[in-house]
PDB file of C-alpha atoms in Angstrom:
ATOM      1  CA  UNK A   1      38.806  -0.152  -8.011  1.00 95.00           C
ATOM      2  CA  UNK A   2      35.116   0.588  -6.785  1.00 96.00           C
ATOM      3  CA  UNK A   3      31.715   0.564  -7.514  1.00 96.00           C
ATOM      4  CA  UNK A   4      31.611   4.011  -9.780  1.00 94.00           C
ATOM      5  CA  UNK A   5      27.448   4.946  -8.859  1.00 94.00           C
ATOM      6  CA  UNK A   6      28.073   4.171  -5.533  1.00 95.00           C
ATOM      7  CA  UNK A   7      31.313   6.338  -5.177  1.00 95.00           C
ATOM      8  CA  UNK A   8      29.614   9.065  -7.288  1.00 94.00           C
ATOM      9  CA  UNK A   9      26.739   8.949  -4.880  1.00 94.00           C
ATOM     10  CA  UNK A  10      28.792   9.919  -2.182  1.00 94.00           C
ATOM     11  CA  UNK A  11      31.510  12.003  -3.553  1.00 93.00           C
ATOM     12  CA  UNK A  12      29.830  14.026  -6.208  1.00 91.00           C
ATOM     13  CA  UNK A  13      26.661  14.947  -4.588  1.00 89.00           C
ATOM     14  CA  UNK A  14      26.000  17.284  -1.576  1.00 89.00           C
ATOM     15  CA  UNK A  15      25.895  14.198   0.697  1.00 90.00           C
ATOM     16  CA  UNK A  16      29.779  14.220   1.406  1.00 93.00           C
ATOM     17  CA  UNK A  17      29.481  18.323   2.083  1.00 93.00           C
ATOM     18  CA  UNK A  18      26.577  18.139   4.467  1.00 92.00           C
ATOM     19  CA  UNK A  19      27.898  15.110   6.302  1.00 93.00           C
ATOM     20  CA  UNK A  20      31.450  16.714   7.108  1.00 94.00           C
ATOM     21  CA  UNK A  21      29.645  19.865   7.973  1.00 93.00           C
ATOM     22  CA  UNK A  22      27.222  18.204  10.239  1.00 92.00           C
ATOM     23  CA  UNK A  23      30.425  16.397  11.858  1.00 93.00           C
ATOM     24  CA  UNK A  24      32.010  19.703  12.295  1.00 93.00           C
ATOM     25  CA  UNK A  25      28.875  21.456  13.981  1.00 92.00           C
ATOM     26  CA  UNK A  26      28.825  18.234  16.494  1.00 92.00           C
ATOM     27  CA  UNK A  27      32.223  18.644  17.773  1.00 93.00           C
ATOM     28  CA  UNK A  28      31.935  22.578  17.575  1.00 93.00           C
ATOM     29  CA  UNK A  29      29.277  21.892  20.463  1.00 92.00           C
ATOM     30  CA  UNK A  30      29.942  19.249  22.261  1.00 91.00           C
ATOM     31  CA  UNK A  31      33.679  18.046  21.379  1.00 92.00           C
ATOM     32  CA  UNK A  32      35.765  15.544  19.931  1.00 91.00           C
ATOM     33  CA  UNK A  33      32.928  12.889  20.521  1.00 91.00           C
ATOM     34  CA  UNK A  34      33.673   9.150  18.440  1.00 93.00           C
ATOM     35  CA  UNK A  35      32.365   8.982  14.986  1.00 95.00           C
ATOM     36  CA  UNK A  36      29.923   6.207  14.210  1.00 95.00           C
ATOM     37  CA  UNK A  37      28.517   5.461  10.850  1.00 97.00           C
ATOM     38  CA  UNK A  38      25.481   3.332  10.060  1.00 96.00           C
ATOM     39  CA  UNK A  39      23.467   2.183   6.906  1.00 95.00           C
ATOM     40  CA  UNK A  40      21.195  -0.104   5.534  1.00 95.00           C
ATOM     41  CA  UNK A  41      21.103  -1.324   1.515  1.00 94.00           C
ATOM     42  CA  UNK A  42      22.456   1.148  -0.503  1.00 94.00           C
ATOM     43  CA  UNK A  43      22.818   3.243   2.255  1.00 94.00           C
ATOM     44  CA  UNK A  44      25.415   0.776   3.476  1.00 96.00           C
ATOM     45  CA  UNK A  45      27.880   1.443   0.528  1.00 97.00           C
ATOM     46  CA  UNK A  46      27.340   4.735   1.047  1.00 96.00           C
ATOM     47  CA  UNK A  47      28.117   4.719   4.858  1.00 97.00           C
ATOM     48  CA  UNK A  48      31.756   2.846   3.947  1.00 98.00           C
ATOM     49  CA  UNK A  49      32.676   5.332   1.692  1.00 97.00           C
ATOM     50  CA  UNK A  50      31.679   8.110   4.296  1.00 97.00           C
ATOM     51  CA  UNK A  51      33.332   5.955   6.855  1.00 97.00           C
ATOM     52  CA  UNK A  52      36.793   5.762   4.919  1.00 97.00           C
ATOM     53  CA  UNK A  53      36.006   9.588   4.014  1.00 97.00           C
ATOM     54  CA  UNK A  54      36.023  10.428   7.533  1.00 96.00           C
ATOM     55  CA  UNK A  55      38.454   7.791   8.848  1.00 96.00           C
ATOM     56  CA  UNK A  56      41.622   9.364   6.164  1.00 95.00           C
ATOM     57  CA  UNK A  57      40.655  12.493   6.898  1.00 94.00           C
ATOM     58  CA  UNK A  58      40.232  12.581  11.036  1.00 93.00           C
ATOM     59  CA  UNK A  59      42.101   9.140  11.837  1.00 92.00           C
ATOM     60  CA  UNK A  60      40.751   5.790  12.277  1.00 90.00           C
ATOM     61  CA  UNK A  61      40.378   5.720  15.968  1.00 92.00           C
ATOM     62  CA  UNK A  62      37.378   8.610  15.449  1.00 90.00           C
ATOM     63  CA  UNK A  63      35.514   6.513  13.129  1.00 96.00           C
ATOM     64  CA  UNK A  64      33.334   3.036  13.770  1.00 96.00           C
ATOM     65  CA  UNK A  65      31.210   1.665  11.055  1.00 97.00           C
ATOM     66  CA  UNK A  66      28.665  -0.953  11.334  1.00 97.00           C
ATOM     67  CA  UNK A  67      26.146  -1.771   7.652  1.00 97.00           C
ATOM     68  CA  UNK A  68      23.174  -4.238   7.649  1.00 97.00           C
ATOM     69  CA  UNK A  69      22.661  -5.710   3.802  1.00 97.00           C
ATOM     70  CA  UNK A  70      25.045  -3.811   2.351  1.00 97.00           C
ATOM     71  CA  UNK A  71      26.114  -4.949  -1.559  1.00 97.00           C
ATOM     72  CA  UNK A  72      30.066  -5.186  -2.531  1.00 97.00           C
ATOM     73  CA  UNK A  73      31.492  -2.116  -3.340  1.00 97.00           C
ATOM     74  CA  UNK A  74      35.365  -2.519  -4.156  1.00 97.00           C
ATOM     75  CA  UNK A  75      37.625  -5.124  -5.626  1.00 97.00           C
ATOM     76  CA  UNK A  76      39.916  -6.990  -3.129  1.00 97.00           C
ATOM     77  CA  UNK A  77      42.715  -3.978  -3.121  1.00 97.00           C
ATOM     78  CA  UNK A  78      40.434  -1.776  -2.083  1.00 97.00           C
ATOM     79  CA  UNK A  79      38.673  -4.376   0.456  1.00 97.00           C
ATOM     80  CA  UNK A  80      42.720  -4.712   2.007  1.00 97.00           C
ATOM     81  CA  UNK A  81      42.706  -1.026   1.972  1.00 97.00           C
ATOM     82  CA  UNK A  82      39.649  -0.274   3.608  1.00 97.00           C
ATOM     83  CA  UNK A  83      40.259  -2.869   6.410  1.00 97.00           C
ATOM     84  CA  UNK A  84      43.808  -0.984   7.059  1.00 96.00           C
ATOM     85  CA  UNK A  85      42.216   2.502   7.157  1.00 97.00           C
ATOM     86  CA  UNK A  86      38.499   1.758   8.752  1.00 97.00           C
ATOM     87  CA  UNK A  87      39.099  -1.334  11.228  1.00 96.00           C
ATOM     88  CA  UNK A  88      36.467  -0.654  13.694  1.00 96.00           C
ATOM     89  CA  UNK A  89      34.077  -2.080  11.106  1.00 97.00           C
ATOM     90  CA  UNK A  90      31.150  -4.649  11.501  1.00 97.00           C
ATOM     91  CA  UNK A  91      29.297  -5.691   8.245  1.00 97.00           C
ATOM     92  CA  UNK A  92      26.108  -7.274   9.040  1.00 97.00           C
ATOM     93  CA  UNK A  93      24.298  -9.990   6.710  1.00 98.00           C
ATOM     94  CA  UNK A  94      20.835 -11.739   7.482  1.00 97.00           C
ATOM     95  CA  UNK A  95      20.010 -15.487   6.491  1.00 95.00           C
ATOM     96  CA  UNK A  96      19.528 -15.206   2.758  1.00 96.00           C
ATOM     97  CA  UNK A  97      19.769 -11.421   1.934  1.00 96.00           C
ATOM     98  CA  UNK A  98      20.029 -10.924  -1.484  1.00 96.00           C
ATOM     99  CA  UNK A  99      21.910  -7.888  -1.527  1.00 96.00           C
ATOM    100  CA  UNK A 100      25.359  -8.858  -0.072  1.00 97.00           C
ATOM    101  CA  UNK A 101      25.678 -11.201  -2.726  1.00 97.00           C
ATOM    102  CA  UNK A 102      25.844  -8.390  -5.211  1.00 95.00           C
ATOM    103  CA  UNK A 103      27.562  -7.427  -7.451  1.00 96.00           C
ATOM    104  CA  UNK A 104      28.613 -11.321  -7.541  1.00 94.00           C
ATOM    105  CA  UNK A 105      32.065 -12.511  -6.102  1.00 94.00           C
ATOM    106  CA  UNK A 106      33.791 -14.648  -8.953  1.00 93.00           C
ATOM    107  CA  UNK A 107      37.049 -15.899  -6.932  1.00 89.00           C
ATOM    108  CA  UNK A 108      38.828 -16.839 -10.018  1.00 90.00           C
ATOM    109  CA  UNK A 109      38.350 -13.362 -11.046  1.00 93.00           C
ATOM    110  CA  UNK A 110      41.388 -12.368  -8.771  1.00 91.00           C
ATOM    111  CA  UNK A 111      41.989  -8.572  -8.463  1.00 93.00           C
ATOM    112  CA  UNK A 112      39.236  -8.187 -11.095  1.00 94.00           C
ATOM    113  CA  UNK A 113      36.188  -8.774  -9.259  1.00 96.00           C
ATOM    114  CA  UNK A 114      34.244  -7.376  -6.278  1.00 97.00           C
ATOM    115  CA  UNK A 115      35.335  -8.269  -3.362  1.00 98.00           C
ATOM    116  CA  UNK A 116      33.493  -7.248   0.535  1.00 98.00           C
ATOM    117  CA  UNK A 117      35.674  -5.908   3.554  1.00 97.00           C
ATOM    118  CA  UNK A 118      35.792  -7.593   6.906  1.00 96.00           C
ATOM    119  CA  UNK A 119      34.402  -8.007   9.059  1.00 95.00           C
ATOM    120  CA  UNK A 120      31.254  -9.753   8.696  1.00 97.00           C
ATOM    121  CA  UNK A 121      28.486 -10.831  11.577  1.00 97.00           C
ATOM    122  CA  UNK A 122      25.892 -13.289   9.892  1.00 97.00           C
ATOM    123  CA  UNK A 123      22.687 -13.622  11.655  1.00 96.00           C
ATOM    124  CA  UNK A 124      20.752 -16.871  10.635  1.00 94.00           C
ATOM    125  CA  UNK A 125      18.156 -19.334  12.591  1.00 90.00           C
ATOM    126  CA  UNK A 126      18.587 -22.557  13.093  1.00 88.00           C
ATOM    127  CA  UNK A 127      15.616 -24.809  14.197  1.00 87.00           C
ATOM    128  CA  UNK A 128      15.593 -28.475  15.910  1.00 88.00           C
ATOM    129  CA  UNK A 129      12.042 -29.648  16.780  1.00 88.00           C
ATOM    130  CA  UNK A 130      10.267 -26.978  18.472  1.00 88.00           C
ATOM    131  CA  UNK A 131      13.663 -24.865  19.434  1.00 88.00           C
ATOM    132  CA  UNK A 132      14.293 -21.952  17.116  1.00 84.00           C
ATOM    133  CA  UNK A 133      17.819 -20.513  18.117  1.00 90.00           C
ATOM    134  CA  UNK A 134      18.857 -17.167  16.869  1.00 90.00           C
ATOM    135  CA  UNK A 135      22.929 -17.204  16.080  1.00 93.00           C
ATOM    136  CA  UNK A 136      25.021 -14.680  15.240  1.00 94.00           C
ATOM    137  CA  UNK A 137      28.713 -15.674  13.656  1.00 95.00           C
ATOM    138  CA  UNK A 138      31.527 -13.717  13.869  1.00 96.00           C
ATOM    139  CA  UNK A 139      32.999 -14.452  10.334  1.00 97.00           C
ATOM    140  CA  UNK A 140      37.119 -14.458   9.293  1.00 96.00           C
ATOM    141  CA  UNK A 141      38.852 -11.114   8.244  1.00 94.00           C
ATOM    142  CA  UNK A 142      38.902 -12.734   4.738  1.00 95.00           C
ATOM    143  CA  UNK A 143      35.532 -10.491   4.112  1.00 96.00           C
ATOM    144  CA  UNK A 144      34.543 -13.555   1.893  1.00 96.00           C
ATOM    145  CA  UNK A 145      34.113 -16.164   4.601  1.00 96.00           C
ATOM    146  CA  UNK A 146      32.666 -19.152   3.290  1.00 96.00           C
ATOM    147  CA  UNK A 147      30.814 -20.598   5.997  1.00 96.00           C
ATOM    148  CA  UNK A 148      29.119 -17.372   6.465  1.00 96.00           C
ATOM    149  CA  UNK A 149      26.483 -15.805   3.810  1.00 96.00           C
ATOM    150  CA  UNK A 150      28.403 -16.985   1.000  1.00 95.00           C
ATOM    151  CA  UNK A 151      27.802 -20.228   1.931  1.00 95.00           C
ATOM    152  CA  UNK A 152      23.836 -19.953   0.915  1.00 95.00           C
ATOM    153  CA  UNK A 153      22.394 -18.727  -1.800  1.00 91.00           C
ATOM    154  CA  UNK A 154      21.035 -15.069  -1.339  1.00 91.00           C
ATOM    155  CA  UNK A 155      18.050 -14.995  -3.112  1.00 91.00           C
ATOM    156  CA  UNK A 156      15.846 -13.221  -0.215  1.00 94.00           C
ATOM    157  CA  UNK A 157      14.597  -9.969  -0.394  1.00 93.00           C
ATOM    158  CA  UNK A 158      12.246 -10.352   3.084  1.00 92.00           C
ATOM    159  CA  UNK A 159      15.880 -11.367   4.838  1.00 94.00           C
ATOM    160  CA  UNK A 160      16.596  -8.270   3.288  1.00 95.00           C
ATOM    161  CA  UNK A 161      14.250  -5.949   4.877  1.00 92.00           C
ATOM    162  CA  UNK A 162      14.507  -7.250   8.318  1.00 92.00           C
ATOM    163  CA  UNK A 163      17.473  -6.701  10.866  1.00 94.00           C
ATOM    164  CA  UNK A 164      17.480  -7.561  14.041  1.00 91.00           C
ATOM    165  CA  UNK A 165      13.271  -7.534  14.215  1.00 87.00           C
ATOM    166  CA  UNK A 166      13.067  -4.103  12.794  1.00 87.00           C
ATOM    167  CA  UNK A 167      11.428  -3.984   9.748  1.00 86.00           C
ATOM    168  CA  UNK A 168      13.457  -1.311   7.754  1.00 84.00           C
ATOM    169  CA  UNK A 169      11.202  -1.238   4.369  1.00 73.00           C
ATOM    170  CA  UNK A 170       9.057   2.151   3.677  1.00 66.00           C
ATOM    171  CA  UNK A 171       6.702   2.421   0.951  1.00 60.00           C
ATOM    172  CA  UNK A 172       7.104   5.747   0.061  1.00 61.00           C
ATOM    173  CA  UNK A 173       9.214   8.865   1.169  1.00 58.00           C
ATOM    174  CA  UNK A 174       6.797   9.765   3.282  1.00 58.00           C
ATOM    175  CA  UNK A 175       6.676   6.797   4.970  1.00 58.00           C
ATOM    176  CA  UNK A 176      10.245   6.880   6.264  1.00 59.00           C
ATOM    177  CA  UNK A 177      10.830   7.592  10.157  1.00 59.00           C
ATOM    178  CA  UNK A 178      13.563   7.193  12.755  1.00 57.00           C
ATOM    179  CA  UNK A 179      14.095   4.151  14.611  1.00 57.00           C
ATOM    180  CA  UNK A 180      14.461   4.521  18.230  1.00 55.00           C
ATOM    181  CA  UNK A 181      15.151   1.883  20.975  1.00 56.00           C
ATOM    182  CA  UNK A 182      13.279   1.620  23.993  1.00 59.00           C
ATOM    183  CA  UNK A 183      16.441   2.272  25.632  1.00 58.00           C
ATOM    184  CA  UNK A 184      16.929   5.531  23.748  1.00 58.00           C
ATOM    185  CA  UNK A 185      13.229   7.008  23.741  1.00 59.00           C
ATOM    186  CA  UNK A 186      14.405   9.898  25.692  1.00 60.00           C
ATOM    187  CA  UNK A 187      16.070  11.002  22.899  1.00 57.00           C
ATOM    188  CA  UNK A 188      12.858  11.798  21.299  1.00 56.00           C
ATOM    189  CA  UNK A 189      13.439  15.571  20.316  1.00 60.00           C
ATOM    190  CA  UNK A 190      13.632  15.517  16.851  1.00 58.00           C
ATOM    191  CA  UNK A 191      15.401  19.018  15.270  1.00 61.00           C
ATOM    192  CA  UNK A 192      16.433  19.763  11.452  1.00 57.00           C
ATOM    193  CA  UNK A 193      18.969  22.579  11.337  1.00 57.00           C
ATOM    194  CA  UNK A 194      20.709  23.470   8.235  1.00 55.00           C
ATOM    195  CA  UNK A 195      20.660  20.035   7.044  1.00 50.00           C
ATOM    196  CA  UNK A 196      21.357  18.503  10.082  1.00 54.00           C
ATOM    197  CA  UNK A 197      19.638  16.108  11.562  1.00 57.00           C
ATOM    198  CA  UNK A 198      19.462  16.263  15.783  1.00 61.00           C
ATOM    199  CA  UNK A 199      18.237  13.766  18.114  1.00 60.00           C
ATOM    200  CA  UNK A 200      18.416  15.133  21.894  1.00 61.00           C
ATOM    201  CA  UNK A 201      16.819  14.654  25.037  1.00 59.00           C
ATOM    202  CA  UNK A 202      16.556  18.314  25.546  1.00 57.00           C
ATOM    203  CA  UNK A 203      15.327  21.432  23.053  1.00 54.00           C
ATOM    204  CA  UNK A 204      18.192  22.334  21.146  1.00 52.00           C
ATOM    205  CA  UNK A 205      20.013  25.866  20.504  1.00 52.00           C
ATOM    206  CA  UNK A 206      20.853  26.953  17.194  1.00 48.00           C
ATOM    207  CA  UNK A 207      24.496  27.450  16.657  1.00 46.00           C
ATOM    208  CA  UNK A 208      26.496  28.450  14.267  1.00 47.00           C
ATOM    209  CA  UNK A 209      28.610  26.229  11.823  1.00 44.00           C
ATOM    210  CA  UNK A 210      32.095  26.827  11.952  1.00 44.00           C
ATOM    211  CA  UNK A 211      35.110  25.322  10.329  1.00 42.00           C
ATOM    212  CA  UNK A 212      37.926  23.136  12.810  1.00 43.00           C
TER     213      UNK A 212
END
């Protein structure tokens, strides 16, 4: 069982189309490369569904996922299925995000409650006098590892909107941009064709979508 507007988000909008078109344009030009998918929030769930999408369809050792703040979006079947099908998979929480605490986990619940996939990298700070040391744990496979987030309450929406020193909040549509490493700010040419979204460190050419 999953999350129904999170499923229908990906599955019965143009999102799924575009994305496995896109996916099929990039290997049409420059082969077979590795698959990896990436969200934030909402986007998170999203990205696992794609993820899984992607991972059934073209095999698991094509696909890597990695989500910052993502919420729950299956029961604990479909958290052992998605582990089995989509292992390359990192789930990263911060300190007290709120959002991977929803929907709540009731363990008593069994089968009948939402349940997160592994495998989960908590980032948290720890300070001791003047020393403020930035950890990251590498949580069980249980997906529910209670020494990691679960084991505060997530009641933070700033933890929320900050991964890894980037600040990922917009306040409008129009304030939304890419964000590039230092390391990657070659890859500054930004292209939009058909949908698809191109970051290169040379002008692109327009080619042709075609089916594999």
């Amino acid at each position: 069982q999953v999350h129904h507007g999170f499923y229908s988000a990906y599955y019965n909008t143009t999102l799924r189309h575009e994305i496995l078109k896109s996916v099929q344009w990039a290997w049409k030009t420059y082969g077979r490369l590795p698959i990896n998918v990436v969200g934030h929030s909402m986007g998170g769930a999203l990205a696992s569904f794609c993820a899984l999408d992607l991972s059934v369809k073209w095999g698991s050792h094509k696909v890597q996922l990695i989500t910052f703040g993502q919420p729950r979006v299956g029961n604990p079947a479909f958290a052992e299925y998605f582990n089995e099908q989509v292992p390359r998979t990192i789930r990263v929480t911060h300190e007290n995000d709120i959002v991977p605490h929803l929907p709540p986990y009731f363990y008593y619940l069994g089968e009948w409650t939402y349940h997160h996939f592994a495998r989960e990298v908590w980032l948290r700070e720890t300070i001791v006098g003047n020393v403020v040391t930035r950890n990251e744990t590498v949580c069980d496979c249980s997906g529910e590892d209670p020494t990691c987030s679960r084991s505060v309450y997530g009641r933070s929406v700033a933890d929320h909107l900050e991964y890894y020193g980037v600040n990922l909040h917009a306040d409008s549509r129009g304030t939304c941009q890419f964000v590039i490493g230092a390391s990657n700010s070659a890859y500054g040419d930004i292209l939009q064709f058909d949908g698809t979204i191109i970051l290169s460190r040379y002008p692109q050419k327009r080619y042709p979508v075609e089916s594999i």
